[in-house]
Short mmCIF file of N, CA, C and O in Angstrom, two decimals:
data_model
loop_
_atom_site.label_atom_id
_atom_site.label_comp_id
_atom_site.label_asym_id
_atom_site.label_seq_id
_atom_site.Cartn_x
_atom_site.Cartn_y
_atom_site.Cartn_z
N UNK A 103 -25.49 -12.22 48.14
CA UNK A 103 -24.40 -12.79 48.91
C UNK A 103 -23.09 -12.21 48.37
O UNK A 103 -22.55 -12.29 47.27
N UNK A 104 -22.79 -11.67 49.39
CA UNK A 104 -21.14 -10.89 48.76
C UNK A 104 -20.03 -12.36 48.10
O UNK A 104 -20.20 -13.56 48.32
N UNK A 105 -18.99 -11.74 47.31
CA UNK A 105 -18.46 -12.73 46.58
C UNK A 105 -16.88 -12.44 47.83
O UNK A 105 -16.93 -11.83 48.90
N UNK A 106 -15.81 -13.02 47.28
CA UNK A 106 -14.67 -13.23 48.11
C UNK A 106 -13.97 -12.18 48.78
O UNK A 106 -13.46 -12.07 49.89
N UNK A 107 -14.15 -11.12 47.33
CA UNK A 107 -13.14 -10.00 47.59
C UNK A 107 -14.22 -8.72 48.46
O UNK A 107 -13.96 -7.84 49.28
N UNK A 108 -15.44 -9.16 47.83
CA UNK A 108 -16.03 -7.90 49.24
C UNK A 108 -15.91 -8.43 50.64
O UNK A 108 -16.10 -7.63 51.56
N UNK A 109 -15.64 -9.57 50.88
CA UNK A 109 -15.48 -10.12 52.05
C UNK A 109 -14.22 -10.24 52.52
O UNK A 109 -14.06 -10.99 53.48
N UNK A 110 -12.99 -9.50 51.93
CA UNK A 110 -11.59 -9.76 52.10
C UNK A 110 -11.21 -10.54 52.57
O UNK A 110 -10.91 -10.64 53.76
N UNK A 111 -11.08 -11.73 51.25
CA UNK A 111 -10.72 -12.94 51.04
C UNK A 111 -9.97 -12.68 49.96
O UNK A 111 -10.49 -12.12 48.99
N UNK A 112 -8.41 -13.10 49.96
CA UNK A 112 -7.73 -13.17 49.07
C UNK A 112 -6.76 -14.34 48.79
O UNK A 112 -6.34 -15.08 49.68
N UNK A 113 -6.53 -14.42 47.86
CA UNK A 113 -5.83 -15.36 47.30
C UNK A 113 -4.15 -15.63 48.05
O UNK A 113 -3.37 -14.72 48.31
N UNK A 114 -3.99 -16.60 48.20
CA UNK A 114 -2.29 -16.84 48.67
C UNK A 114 -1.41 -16.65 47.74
O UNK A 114 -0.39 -16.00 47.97
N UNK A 115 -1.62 -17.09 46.76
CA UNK A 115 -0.64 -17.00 45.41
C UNK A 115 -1.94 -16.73 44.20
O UNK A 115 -2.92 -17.40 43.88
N UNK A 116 -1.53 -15.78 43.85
CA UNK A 116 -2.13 -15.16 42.70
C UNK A 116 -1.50 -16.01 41.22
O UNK A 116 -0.33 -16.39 41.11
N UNK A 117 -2.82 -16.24 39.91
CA UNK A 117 -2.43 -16.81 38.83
C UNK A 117 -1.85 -18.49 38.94
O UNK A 117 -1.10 -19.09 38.17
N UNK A 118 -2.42 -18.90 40.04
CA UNK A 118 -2.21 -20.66 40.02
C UNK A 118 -3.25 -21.12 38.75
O UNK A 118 -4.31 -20.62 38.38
N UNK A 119 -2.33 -22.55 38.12
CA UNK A 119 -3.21 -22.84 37.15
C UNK A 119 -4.50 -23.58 37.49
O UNK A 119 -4.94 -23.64 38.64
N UNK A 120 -5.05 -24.12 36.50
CA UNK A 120 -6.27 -24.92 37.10
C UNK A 120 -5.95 -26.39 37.54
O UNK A 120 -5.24 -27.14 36.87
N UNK A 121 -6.49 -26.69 38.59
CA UNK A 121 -6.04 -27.64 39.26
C UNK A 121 -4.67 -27.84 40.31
O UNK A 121 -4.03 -28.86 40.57
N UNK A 122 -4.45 -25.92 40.94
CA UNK A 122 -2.93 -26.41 41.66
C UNK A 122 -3.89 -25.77 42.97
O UNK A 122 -4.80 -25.03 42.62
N UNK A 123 -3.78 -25.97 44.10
CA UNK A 123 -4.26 -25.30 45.23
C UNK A 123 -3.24 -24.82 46.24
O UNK A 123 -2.33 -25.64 46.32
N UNK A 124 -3.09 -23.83 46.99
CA UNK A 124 -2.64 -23.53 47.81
C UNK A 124 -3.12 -23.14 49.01
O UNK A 124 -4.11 -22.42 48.91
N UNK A 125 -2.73 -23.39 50.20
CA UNK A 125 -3.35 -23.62 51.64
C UNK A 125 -2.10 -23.07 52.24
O UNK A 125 -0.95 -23.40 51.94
N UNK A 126 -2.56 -22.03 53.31
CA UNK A 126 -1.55 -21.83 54.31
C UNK A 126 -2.27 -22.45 55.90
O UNK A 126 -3.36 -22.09 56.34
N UNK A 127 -1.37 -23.39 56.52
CA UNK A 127 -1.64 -23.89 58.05
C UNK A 127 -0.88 -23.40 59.00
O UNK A 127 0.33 -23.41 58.78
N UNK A 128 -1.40 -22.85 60.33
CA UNK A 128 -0.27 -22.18 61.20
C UNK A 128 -0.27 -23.18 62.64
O UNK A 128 -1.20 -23.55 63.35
N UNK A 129 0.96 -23.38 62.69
CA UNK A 129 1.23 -24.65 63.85
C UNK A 129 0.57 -23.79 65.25
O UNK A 129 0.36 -22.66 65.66
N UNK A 130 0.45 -25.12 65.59
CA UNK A 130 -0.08 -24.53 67.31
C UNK A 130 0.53 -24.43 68.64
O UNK A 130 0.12 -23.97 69.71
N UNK A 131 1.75 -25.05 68.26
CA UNK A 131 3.22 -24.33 68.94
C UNK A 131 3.05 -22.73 69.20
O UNK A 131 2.28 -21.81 68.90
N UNK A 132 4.31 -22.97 69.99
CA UNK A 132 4.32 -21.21 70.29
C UNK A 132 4.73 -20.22 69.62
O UNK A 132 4.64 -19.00 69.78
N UNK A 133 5.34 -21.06 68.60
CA UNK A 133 5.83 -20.21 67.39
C UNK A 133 5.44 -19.67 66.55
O UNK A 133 5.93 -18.81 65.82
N UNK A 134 4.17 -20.30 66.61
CA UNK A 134 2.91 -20.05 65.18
C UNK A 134 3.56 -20.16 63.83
O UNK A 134 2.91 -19.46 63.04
N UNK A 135 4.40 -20.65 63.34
CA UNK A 135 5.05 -21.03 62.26
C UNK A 135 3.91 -21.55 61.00
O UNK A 135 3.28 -22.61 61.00
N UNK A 136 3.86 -20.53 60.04
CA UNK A 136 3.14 -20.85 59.26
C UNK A 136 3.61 -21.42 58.17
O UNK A 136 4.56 -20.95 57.54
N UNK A 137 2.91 -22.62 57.82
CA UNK A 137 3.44 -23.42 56.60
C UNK A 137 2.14 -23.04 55.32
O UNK A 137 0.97 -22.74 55.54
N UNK A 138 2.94 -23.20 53.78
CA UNK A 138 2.19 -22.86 52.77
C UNK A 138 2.39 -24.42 51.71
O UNK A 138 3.38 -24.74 51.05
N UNK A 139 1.30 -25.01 51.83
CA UNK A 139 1.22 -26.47 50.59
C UNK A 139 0.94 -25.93 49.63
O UNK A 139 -0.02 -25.16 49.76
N UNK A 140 1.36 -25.98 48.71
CA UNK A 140 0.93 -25.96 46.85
C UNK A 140 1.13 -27.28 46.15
O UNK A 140 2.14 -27.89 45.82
N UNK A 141 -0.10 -27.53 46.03
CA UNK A 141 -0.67 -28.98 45.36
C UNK A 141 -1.19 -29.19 44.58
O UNK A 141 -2.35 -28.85 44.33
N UNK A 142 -0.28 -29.98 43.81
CA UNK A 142 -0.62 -30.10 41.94
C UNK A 142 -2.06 -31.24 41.97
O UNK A 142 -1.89 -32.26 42.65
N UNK A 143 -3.15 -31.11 41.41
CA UNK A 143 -4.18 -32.44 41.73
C UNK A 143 -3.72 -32.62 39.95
O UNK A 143 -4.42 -33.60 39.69
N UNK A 144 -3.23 -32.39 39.06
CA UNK A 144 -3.49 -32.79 37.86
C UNK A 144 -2.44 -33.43 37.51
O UNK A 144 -1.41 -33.40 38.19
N UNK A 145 -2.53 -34.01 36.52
CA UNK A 145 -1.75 -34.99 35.55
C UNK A 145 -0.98 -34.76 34.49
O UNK A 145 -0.66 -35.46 33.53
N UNK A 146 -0.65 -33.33 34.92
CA UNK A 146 0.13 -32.44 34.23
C UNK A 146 1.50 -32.00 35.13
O UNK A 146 1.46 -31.84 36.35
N UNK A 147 3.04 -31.80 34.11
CA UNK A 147 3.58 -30.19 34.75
C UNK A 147 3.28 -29.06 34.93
O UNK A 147 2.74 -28.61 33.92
N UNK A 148 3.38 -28.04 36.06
CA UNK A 148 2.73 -26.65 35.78
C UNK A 148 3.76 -26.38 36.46
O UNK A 148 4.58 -27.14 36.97
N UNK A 149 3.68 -24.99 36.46
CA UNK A 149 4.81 -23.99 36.99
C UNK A 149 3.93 -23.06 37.73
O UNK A 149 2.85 -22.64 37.32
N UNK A 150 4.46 -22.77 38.81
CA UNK A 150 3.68 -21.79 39.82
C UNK A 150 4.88 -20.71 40.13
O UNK A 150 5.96 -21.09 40.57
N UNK A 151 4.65 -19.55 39.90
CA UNK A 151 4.90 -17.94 40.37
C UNK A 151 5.05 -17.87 41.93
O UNK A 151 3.91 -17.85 42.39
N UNK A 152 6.04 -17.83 42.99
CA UNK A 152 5.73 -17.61 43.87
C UNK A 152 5.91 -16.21 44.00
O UNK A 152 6.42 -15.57 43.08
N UNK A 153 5.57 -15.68 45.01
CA UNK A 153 5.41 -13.89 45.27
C UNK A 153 6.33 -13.67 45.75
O UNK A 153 6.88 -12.65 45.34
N UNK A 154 7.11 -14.53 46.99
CA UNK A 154 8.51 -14.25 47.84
C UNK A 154 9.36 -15.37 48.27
O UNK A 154 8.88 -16.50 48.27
N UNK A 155 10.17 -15.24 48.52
CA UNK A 155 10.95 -16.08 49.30
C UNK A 155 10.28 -17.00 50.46
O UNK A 155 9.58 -16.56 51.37
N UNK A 156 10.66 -18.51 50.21
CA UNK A 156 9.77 -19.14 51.33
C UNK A 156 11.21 -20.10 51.20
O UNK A 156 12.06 -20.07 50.31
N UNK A 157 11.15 -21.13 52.67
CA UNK A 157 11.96 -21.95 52.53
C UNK A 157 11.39 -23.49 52.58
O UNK A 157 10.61 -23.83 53.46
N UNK A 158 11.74 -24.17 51.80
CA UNK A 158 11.55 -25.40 51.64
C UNK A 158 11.55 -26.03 52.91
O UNK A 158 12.51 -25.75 53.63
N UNK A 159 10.44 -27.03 53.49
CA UNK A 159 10.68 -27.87 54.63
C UNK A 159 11.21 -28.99 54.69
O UNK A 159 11.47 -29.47 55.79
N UNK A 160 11.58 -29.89 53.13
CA UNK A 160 12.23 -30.77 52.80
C UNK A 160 13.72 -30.56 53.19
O UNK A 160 14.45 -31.21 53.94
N UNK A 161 14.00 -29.13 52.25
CA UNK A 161 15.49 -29.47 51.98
C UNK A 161 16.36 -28.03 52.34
O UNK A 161 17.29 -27.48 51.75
N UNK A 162 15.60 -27.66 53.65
CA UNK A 162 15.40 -26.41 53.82
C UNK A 162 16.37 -25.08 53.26
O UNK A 162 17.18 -24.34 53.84
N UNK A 163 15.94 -25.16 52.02
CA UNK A 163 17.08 -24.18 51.05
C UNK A 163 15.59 -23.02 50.65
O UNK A 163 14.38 -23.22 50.60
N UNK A 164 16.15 -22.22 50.51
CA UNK A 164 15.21 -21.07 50.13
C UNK A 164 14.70 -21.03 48.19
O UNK A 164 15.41 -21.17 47.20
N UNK A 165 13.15 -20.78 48.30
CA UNK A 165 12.86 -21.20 47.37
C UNK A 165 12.44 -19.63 46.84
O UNK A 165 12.60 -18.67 47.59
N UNK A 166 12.06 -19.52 45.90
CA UNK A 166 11.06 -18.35 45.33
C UNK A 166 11.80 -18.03 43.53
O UNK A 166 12.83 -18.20 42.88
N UNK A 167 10.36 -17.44 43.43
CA UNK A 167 10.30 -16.87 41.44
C UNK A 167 9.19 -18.60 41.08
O UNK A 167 8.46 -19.28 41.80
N UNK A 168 9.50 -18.69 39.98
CA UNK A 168 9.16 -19.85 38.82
C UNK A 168 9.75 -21.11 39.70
O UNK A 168 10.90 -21.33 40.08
N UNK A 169 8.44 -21.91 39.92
CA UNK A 169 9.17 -23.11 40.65
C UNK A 169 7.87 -24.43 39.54
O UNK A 169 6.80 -24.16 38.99
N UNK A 170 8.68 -25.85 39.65
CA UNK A 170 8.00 -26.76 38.46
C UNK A 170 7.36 -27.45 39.66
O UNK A 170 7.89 -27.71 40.74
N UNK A 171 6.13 -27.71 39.26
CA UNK A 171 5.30 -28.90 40.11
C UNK A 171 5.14 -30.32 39.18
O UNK A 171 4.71 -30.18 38.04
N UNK A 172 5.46 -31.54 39.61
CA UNK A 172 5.04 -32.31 38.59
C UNK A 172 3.77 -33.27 39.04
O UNK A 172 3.34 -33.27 40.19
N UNK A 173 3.33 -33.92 38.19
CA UNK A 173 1.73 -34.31 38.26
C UNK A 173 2.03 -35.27 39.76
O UNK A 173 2.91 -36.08 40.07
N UNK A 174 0.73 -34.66 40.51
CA UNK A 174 0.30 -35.14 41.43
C UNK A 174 1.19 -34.79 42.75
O UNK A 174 1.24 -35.37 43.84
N UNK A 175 1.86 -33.65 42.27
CA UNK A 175 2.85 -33.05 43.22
C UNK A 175 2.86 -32.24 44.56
O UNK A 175 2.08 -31.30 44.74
N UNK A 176 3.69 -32.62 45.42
CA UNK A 176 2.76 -31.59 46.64
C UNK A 176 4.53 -30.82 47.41
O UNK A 176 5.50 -31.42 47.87
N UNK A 177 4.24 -29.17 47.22
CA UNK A 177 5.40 -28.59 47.83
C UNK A 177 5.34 -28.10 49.61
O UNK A 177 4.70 -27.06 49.83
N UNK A 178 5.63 -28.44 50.18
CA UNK A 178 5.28 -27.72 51.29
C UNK A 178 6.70 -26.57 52.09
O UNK A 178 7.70 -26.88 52.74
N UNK A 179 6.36 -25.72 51.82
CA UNK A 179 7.25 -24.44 52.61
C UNK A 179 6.64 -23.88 53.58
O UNK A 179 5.46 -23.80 53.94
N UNK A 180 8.02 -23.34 54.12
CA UNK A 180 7.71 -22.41 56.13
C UNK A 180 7.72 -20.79 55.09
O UNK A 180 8.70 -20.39 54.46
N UNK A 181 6.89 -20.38 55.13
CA UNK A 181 6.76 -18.96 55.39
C UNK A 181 7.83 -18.45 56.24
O UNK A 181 8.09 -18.70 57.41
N UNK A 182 8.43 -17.66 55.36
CA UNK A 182 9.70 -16.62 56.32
C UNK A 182 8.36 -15.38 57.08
O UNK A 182 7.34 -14.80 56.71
N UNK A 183 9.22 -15.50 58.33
CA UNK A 183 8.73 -14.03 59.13
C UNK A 183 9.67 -13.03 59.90
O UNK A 183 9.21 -12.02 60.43
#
């Protein structure tokens, strides 16, 4: 059974720690606006690497580099296109 990467499956954010997940969902509008969650499940701070510029859907200010998650934390950003 081929593993992820012979099946080109790749990672959204590369080097998340253990226990942070990231999911990208694309709305079903006409816009297709894709949103990216990064979700802390642990009981810890961690810091997650983002790769680019995304903008916050909270507070819609542009986010990217070294961003802090705190325990039990959930970020959700719009993918710039």
């Amino acid at each position: 059974m081929p593993g992820c990467s012979e099946a080109g499956i790749t990672p959204i954010l590369f080097g998340l720690p253990e226990g942070v997940e990231a999911m990208v969902r694309v709305g079903t509008d006409d816009s297709g606006r894709k949103i990216l969650f990064v979700i802390n499940h642990t009981e810890e701070v961690v810091t997650v690497n983002l790769d680019t510029t995304y903008t916050d859907a909270l507070t819609d200010r542009a986010v990217s580099g070294v961003v802090v998650l705190n325990p039990q934390d959930v970020m959700v950003l719009y993918v710039q296109q």
